[in-house]
CSV table of C-alpha atoms in Angstrom, one decimal:
chain,number,residue,atom,x,y,z
B,1,MET,CA,-11.3,-30.2,-35.4
B,2,LYS,CA,-7.7,-29.6,-34.5
B,3,LYS,CA,-8.7,-26.9,-32.1
B,4,LYS,CA,-11.1,-29.2,-30.3
B,5,LEU,CA,-8.5,-31.9,-30.0
B,6,LEU,CA,-6.0,-29.4,-28.7
B,7,LEU,CA,-8.5,-28.1,-26.2
B,8,LEU,CA,-9.3,-31.7,-25.1
B,9,PHE,CA,-5.6,-32.4,-24.7
B,10,LEU,CA,-5.1,-29.3,-22.5
B,11,VAL,CA,-8.0,-30.2,-20.3
B,12,LEU,CA,-6.8,-33.8,-19.8
B,13,PHE,CA,-3.3,-32.6,-19.2
B,14,LYS,CA,-4.5,-30.1,-16.6
B,15,ILE,CA,-6.6,-32.8,-14.8
B,16,ASN,CA,-3.7,-35.3,-14.8
B,17,TYR,CA,-1.3,-32.6,-13.6
B,18,ALA,CA,-3.7,-31.6,-10.8
B,19,GLN,CA,-4.1,-35.2,-9.7
B,20,SER,CA,-0.4,-35.8,-9.7
B,21,LEU,CA,0.3,-32.9,-7.4
B,22,ILE,CA,0.8,-33.6,-3.7
B,23,TYR,CA,0.1,-30.6,-1.5
B,24,HIS,CA,2.8,-30.4,1.2
B,25,THR,CA,0.7,-28.5,3.7
B,26,THR,CA,-0.9,-29.1,7.1
B,27,ASN,CA,-4.3,-29.3,5.4
B,28,TYR,CA,-3.3,-32.5,3.4
B,29,PHE,CA,-0.9,-34.2,5.8
B,30,GLY,CA,-1.0,-35.5,9.4
B,31,PRO,CA,-0.6,-33.1,12.4
B,32,ASN,CA,3.1,-33.9,12.9
B,33,ALA,CA,4.2,-33.4,9.3
B,34,ASN,CA,4.8,-29.6,9.2
B,35,PRO,CA,3.3,-28.1,12.3
B,36,VAL,CA,3.7,-24.5,13.4
B,37,PRO,CA,7.1,-24.5,15.1
B,38,GLU,CA,7.1,-24.1,18.9
B,39,PHE,CA,9.3,-21.5,20.6
B,40,SER,CA,10.5,-21.2,24.1
B,41,ASP,CA,10.4,-18.5,26.8
B,42,ALA,CA,13.5,-16.8,25.2
B,43,SER,CA,15.9,-18.5,27.5
B,44,ILE,CA,18.6,-21.2,27.3
B,45,PRO,CA,18.8,-23.7,30.2
B,46,LYS,CA,21.7,-24.0,32.5
B,47,TYR,CA,21.6,-27.8,32.5
B,48,THR,CA,20.7,-30.4,30.0
B,49,GLU,CA,16.9,-30.9,29.6
B,50,PHE,CA,15.0,-33.9,28.4
B,51,SER,CA,11.3,-34.0,27.8
B,52,THR,CA,8.8,-36.5,26.6
B,53,ALA,CA,5.1,-36.1,25.9
B,54,ALA,CA,2.0,-37.9,24.6
B,55,ASP,CA,-0.1,-36.1,22.1
B,56,TYR,CA,-3.7,-36.8,21.1
B,57,TYR,CA,-4.9,-35.1,17.9
B,58,TYR,CA,-8.6,-35.3,17.0
B,59,GLY,CA,-11.3,-33.8,14.9
B,60,TYR,CA,-12.0,-33.4,11.2
B,61,GLY,CA,-11.7,-37.1,10.3
B,62,ASP,CA,-8.1,-37.7,11.6
B,63,GLN,CA,-7.2,-39.2,15.0
B,64,THR,CA,-3.5,-39.4,15.8
B,65,ILE,CA,-1.8,-40.6,19.0
B,66,SER,CA,1.9,-39.9,19.1
B,67,ASN,CA,5.0,-39.4,21.3
B,68,ILE,CA,7.3,-36.5,20.9
B,69,SER,CA,10.7,-36.4,22.7
B,70,LYS,CA,13.1,-33.4,23.0
B,71,LEU,CA,16.7,-33.1,24.2
B,72,GLU,CA,18.5,-29.7,24.8
B,73,ILE,CA,22.2,-29.7,25.7
B,74,PRO,CA,23.7,-26.3,26.7
B,75,LEU,CA,27.2,-26.1,25.3
B,76,ILE,CA,27.7,-22.9,27.3
B,77,ALA,CA,25.3,-22.6,30.2
B,78,GLU,CA,22.4,-20.2,29.4
B,79,LYS,CA,24.3,-19.0,26.3
B,80,VAL,CA,24.5,-21.6,23.6
B,81,SER,CA,22.7,-24.9,23.2
B,82,VAL,CA,21.9,-27.7,20.7
B,83,LYS,CA,18.4,-29.0,20.7
B,84,ALA,CA,16.9,-32.1,18.9
B,85,TRP,CA,13.5,-33.5,18.8
B,86,ALA,CA,11.3,-36.0,16.9
B,87,VAL,CA,8.0,-37.8,16.9
B,88,VAL,CA,9.2,-41.2,17.9
B,89,LEU,CA,6.0,-43.0,16.9
B,90,GLU,CA,2.5,-42.2,15.9
B,91,HIS,CA,-0.7,-44.2,15.3
B,92,PHE,CA,-3.2,-42.7,12.9
B,93,SER,CA,-6.8,-43.4,11.9
B,94,VAL,CA,-8.6,-41.4,9.3
B,95,SER,CA,-12.1,-41.4,7.7
B,96,ASP,CA,-12.7,-42.6,4.2
B,97,GLN,CA,-13.3,-38.9,3.2
B,98,VAL,CA,-9.9,-37.9,4.5
B,99,LEU,CA,-8.2,-40.9,2.8
B,100,SER,CA,-9.7,-40.0,-0.6
B,101,ARG,CA,-8.9,-36.3,-0.2
B,102,ARG,CA,-5.2,-36.9,0.7
B,103,GLN,CA,-4.8,-39.8,-1.8
B,104,MET,CA,-3.8,-42.1,1.1
B,105,GLN,CA,-3.4,-45.9,0.7
B,106,LYS,CA,-4.9,-47.0,4.0
B,107,ASN,CA,-7.0,-45.6,6.8
B,108,GLU,CA,-5.0,-46.8,9.8
B,109,GLY,CA,-1.4,-47.5,10.7
B,110,PHE,CA,1.9,-46.4,12.4
B,111,ALA,CA,4.6,-43.9,11.3
B,112,THR,CA,7.8,-42.4,12.7
B,113,GLY,CA,8.5,-38.7,12.5
B,114,ASP,CA,11.1,-36.3,11.2
B,115,LEU,CA,14.2,-35.4,13.2
B,116,TYR,CA,14.7,-31.7,14.0
B,117,ILE,CA,18.1,-30.3,15.0
B,118,GLN,CA,18.5,-26.7,16.3
B,119,LEU,CA,21.3,-24.5,17.3
B,120,ARG,CA,20.4,-21.8,19.8
B,121,ILE,CA,22.5,-18.7,20.6
B,122,LYS,CA,21.8,-15.9,23.1
B,123,LEU,CA,22.5,-12.6,21.4
B,124,LEU,CA,21.5,-10.4,24.4
B,125,SER,CA,21.0,-11.0,28.1
B,126,GLU,CA,18.0,-9.6,29.9
B,127,ASP,CA,18.3,-6.8,32.5
B,128,LYS,CA,16.0,-4.2,34.0
B,129,LEU,CA,15.5,-2.4,30.7
B,130,ARG,CA,16.5,-4.7,27.8
B,131,PRO,CA,14.9,-8.0,26.8
B,132,ALA,CA,16.6,-11.3,26.2
B,133,ILE,CA,17.2,-12.2,22.5
B,134,ILE,CA,17.7,-15.7,21.3
B,135,LEU,CA,18.6,-16.7,17.7
B,136,ASN,CA,17.5,-20.2,16.6
B,137,SER,CA,18.7,-22.0,13.5
B,138,THR,CA,16.8,-25.2,12.8
B,139,LEU,CA,17.1,-28.1,10.3
B,140,LYS,CA,14.1,-30.3,9.5
B,141,THR,CA,15.2,-33.6,8.1
B,142,ALA,CA,13.2,-35.8,5.7
B,143,SER,CA,13.5,-38.8,8.0
B,144,GLY,CA,9.8,-39.5,8.6
B,145,SER,CA,8.0,-42.5,7.2
B,146,GLU,CA,4.6,-43.2,5.6
B,147,PHE,CA,4.7,-40.4,3.0
B,148,LYS,CA,2.4,-42.6,0.9
B,149,ASN,CA,-0.2,-42.2,3.6
B,150,ARG,CA,0.5,-38.5,4.0
B,151,ARG,CA,1.9,-38.6,7.5
B,152,PHE,CA,5.3,-36.9,6.9
B,153,PHE,CA,6.8,-35.1,4.0
B,154,ASN,CA,9.5,-36.8,1.9
B,155,THR,CA,11.3,-33.4,1.7
B,156,ALA,CA,13.5,-31.4,4.1
B,157,GLY,CA,13.1,-27.9,5.4
B,158,TYR,CA,14.7,-25.3,7.7
B,159,TYR,CA,13.9,-22.1,9.6
B,160,PHE,CA,15.6,-19.3,11.3
B,161,ASP,CA,13.8,-17.3,14.1
B,162,ILE,CA,14.5,-14.8,16.9
B,163,GLU,CA,12.9,-15.0,20.3
B,164,ILE,CA,12.6,-11.8,22.3
B,165,GLY,CA,11.5,-12.1,25.9
B,166,LYS,CA,11.0,-9.7,28.9
B,167,SER,CA,9.8,-10.4,32.4
B,168,ILE,CA,7.8,-8.1,34.6
B,169,LYS,CA,7.8,-8.7,38.4
B,170,ILE,CA,4.4,-8.2,40.1
B,171,SER,CA,4.1,-7.7,43.8
B,172,ASN,CA,1.1,-7.9,46.1
B,173,PHE,CA,-0.9,-10.0,43.6
B,174,PHE,CA,-1.6,-13.6,43.0
B,175,ILE,CA,0.7,-13.5,40.0
B,176,ASP,CA,4.4,-13.2,40.9
B,177,GLU,CA,5.7,-12.6,37.4
B,178,MET,CA,4.5,-12.0,33.9
B,179,ARG,CA,6.7,-12.7,30.9
B,180,VAL,CA,6.0,-11.7,27.3
B,181,VAL,CA,7.8,-13.4,24.4
B,182,SER,CA,7.7,-12.5,20.7
B,183,ASN,CA,8.9,-14.8,17.9
B,184,LEU,CA,9.7,-13.8,14.3
B,185,GLY,CA,11.4,-15.8,11.6
B,186,PHE,CA,11.7,-17.4,8.1
B,187,PHE,CA,10.5,-20.9,7.4
B,188,SER,CA,11.2,-22.8,4.2
B,189,TRP,CA,10.5,-26.4,3.0
B,190,ASP,CA,10.6,-28.3,-0.3
B,191,ILE,CA,7.4,-29.1,-2.2
B,192,GLN,CA,7.4,-31.6,-5.1
B,193,THR,CA,5.8,-31.0,-8.4
B,194,PRO,CA,6.1,-33.2,-11.5
B,195,ASN,CA,9.7,-33.0,-12.7
B,196,LEU,CA,10.3,-29.9,-10.6
B,197,ASN,CA,11.2,-29.1,-6.9
B,198,VAL,CA,10.0,-25.8,-5.5
B,199,GLN,CA,10.5,-24.1,-2.1
B,200,ASP,CA,7.6,-22.9,-0.2
B,201,ASP,CA,8.8,-19.9,1.9
B,202,ALA,CA,6.9,-18.5,4.8
B,203,ILE,CA,7.0,-15.8,7.4
B,204,LEU,CA,7.1,-17.4,10.9
B,205,TYR,CA,5.5,-15.5,13.9
B,206,GLY,CA,4.2,-15.9,17.4
B,207,GLU,CA,3.3,-14.3,20.7
B,208,LYS,CA,3.5,-15.9,24.1
B,209,LEU,CA,2.2,-14.7,27.5
B,210,ILE,CA,3.5,-16.5,30.6
B,211,LEU,CA,2.0,-16.0,34.1
B,212,LYS,CA,3.9,-17.4,37.0
B,213,HIS,CA,3.0,-18.1,40.7
B,214,LYS,CA,5.5,-19.9,42.8
B,215,ASN,CA,5.9,-23.4,41.2
B,216,ILE,CA,3.1,-23.0,38.7
B,217,SER,CA,3.1,-21.3,35.3
B,218,LEU,CA,0.6,-20.8,32.6
B,219,GLU,CA,1.6,-20.2,29.0
B,220,ASN,CA,-0.7,-18.9,26.3
B,221,THR,CA,0.7,-18.9,22.8
B,222,PHE,CA,-0.7,-17.6,19.5
B,223,SER,CA,1.5,-18.6,16.5
B,224,GLY,CA,1.6,-19.4,12.8
B,225,TYR,CA,3.3,-19.0,9.5
B,226,ASN,CA,2.3,-17.7,6.0
B,227,GLY,CA,3.6,-19.5,3.0
B,228,TRP,CA,3.6,-18.0,-0.5
B,229,VAL,CA,2.4,-21.0,-2.5
B,230,ASN,CA,-1.4,-21.1,-3.1
B,231,ARG,CA,-2.6,-23.7,-5.6
B,232,VAL,CA,-6.2,-24.2,-4.5
B,233,GLU,CA,-8.6,-22.4,-2.2
B,234,ASP,CA,-7.9,-24.8,0.8
B,235,TYR,CA,-4.2,-25.4,0.0
B,236,GLY,CA,-3.4,-24.8,3.6
B,237,ASN,CA,0.1,-23.4,4.0
B,238,ARG,CA,-0.9,-20.6,6.4
B,239,PRO,CA,-1.8,-22.3,9.6
B,240,ILE,CA,-2.6,-20.5,12.8
B,241,VAL,CA,-2.8,-22.2,16.2
B,242,PHE,CA,-3.6,-21.2,19.8
B,243,ALA,CA,-2.1,-23.2,22.7
B,244,SER,CA,-2.6,-23.0,26.5
B,245,LYS,CA,-0.1,-24.9,28.6
B,246,LEU,CA,0.0,-25.4,32.4
B,247,ASN,CA,3.4,-26.2,34.0
B,248,LEU,CA,3.9,-27.6,37.5
B,249,HIS,CA,7.6,-27.4,38.7
B,250,ARG,CA,8.6,-30.1,41.1
B,251,ARG,CA,12.3,-30.2,42.1
B,252,LYS,CA,14.2,-31.2,38.9
B,253,ALA,CA,11.1,-32.0,36.9
B,254,VAL,CA,8.3,-30.1,35.2
B,255,TRP,CA,5.0,-31.7,34.7
B,256,PHE,CA,2.9,-30.1,31.9
B,257,ALA,CA,-0.5,-30.4,30.2
B,258,GLN,CA,-1.5,-28.5,27.1
B,259,TYR,CA,-4.5,-27.9,24.9
B,260,GLN,CA,-4.0,-26.6,21.3
B,261,HIS,CA,-6.7,-25.5,18.9
B,262,GLY,CA,-6.2,-25.1,15.1
B,263,ILE,CA,-7.6,-21.7,14.1
B,264,ARG,CA,-6.8,-21.8,10.4
B,265,HIS,CA,-5.3,-24.4,8.0
B,266,PHE,CA,-4.5,-26.8,10.9
B,267,PRO,CA,-7.6,-29.1,11.1
B,268,TYR,CA,-6.8,-30.6,14.5
B,269,LYS,CA,-7.3,-30.2,18.2
B,270,GLN,CA,-4.6,-31.4,20.5
B,271,ILE,CA,-4.2,-32.6,24.1
B,272,ARG,CA,-0.7,-33.0,25.3
B,273,VAL,CA,0.6,-34.3,28.7
B,274,GLY,CA,4.3,-34.8,29.5
B,275,ILE,CA,7.3,-34.3,31.8
B,276,GLN,CA,10.6,-32.5,31.5
B,277,PHE,CA,13.7,-33.4,33.4
B,278,SER,CA,16.8,-31.4,34.3
B,279,LEU,CA,19.9,-33.5,33.9
B,280,GLN,CA,22.9,-31.8,35.6
B,281,LYS,CA,25.2,-34.8,35.3
B,282,LEU,CA,24.7,-34.9,31.5
B,283,THR,CA,25.6,-31.2,31.1
B,284,PRO,CA,29.0,-30.5,29.3
B,285,ASP,CA,31.2,-27.8,30.8
B,286,PHE,CA,34.1,-27.8,28.3
B,287,LEU,CA,33.3,-24.3,27.1
B,288,GLU,CA,33.1,-22.6,30.4
B,289,ASN,CA,36.4,-20.8,29.8
B,290,ASN,CA,35.1,-19.1,26.7
B,291,LEU,CA,33.1,-16.5,28.6
B,292,ASP,CA,34.6,-13.1,29.5
B,293,LYS,CA,33.8,-11.1,32.5
B,294,ASN,CA,30.7,-9.5,30.8
B,295,ASN,CA,29.3,-13.0,29.9
B,296,SER,CA,30.0,-12.4,26.2
B,297,LEU,CA,31.1,-15.1,23.9
B,298,LEU,CA,34.8,-15.2,23.0
B,299,PHE,CA,35.8,-17.1,19.9
B,300,TYR,CA,39.4,-18.0,19.2
B,301,PHE,CA,40.8,-18.8,15.8
């Protein structure tokens, strides 16, 4: 009798424990909660850049319309910059099945997103033989809202990654230039369990191919990350996405449109349209004197 009671207690404990767990993954939250980090063309701008875009995520019982805005300020032109971005506002609408699966409180509503802050440093400048190398250090804050509706995590995270880019000039062809960029890094975020906080650590990776012709460029990106936590079969902390982005450069602005498809553990398709501005007047120049003749950084103590 005691063994049966003990077995029953263990079963009930396991059921209650499983129900109390919240899976901090892309399979159980909105598309903006912990997406695959984007990476650049392995360059730092000369002037301050501001971009804003409208996103439409759809499919798999979750429709999300959101705005994402980014600001990158070069502290030293083309050498060091600070970048910040956030989902300013999103509207979500989910099916009853998704609501039950994620343990949400309502099918529809609004949310604001997490703020990301990134420091970017150029480690190596590109020339005829060597590639450009950029080191990024990024903090993901826990500033998003609507955790109870599984839109954003209530925990923070961070990642470090390196971008390596090399351009190849092409003559006598429709394509003027081809650029290949590789990205590799470490991504970590907190996941909550009853009475215990654990970090989910992941390897971050990506490949980008950019084709340029005059004022038009096409970016094709394959990227993802692999986390170590795996509680259930569809836990979902190993997302992979493919994105194709068309850029139209017009004077000091870049118009762009992108389609992104979730290949694994990212149950969304995305359409993005937006614009990026170059803001020369808002570019600081107080560190210009910290460059030596070889364009290397000099630090004084």
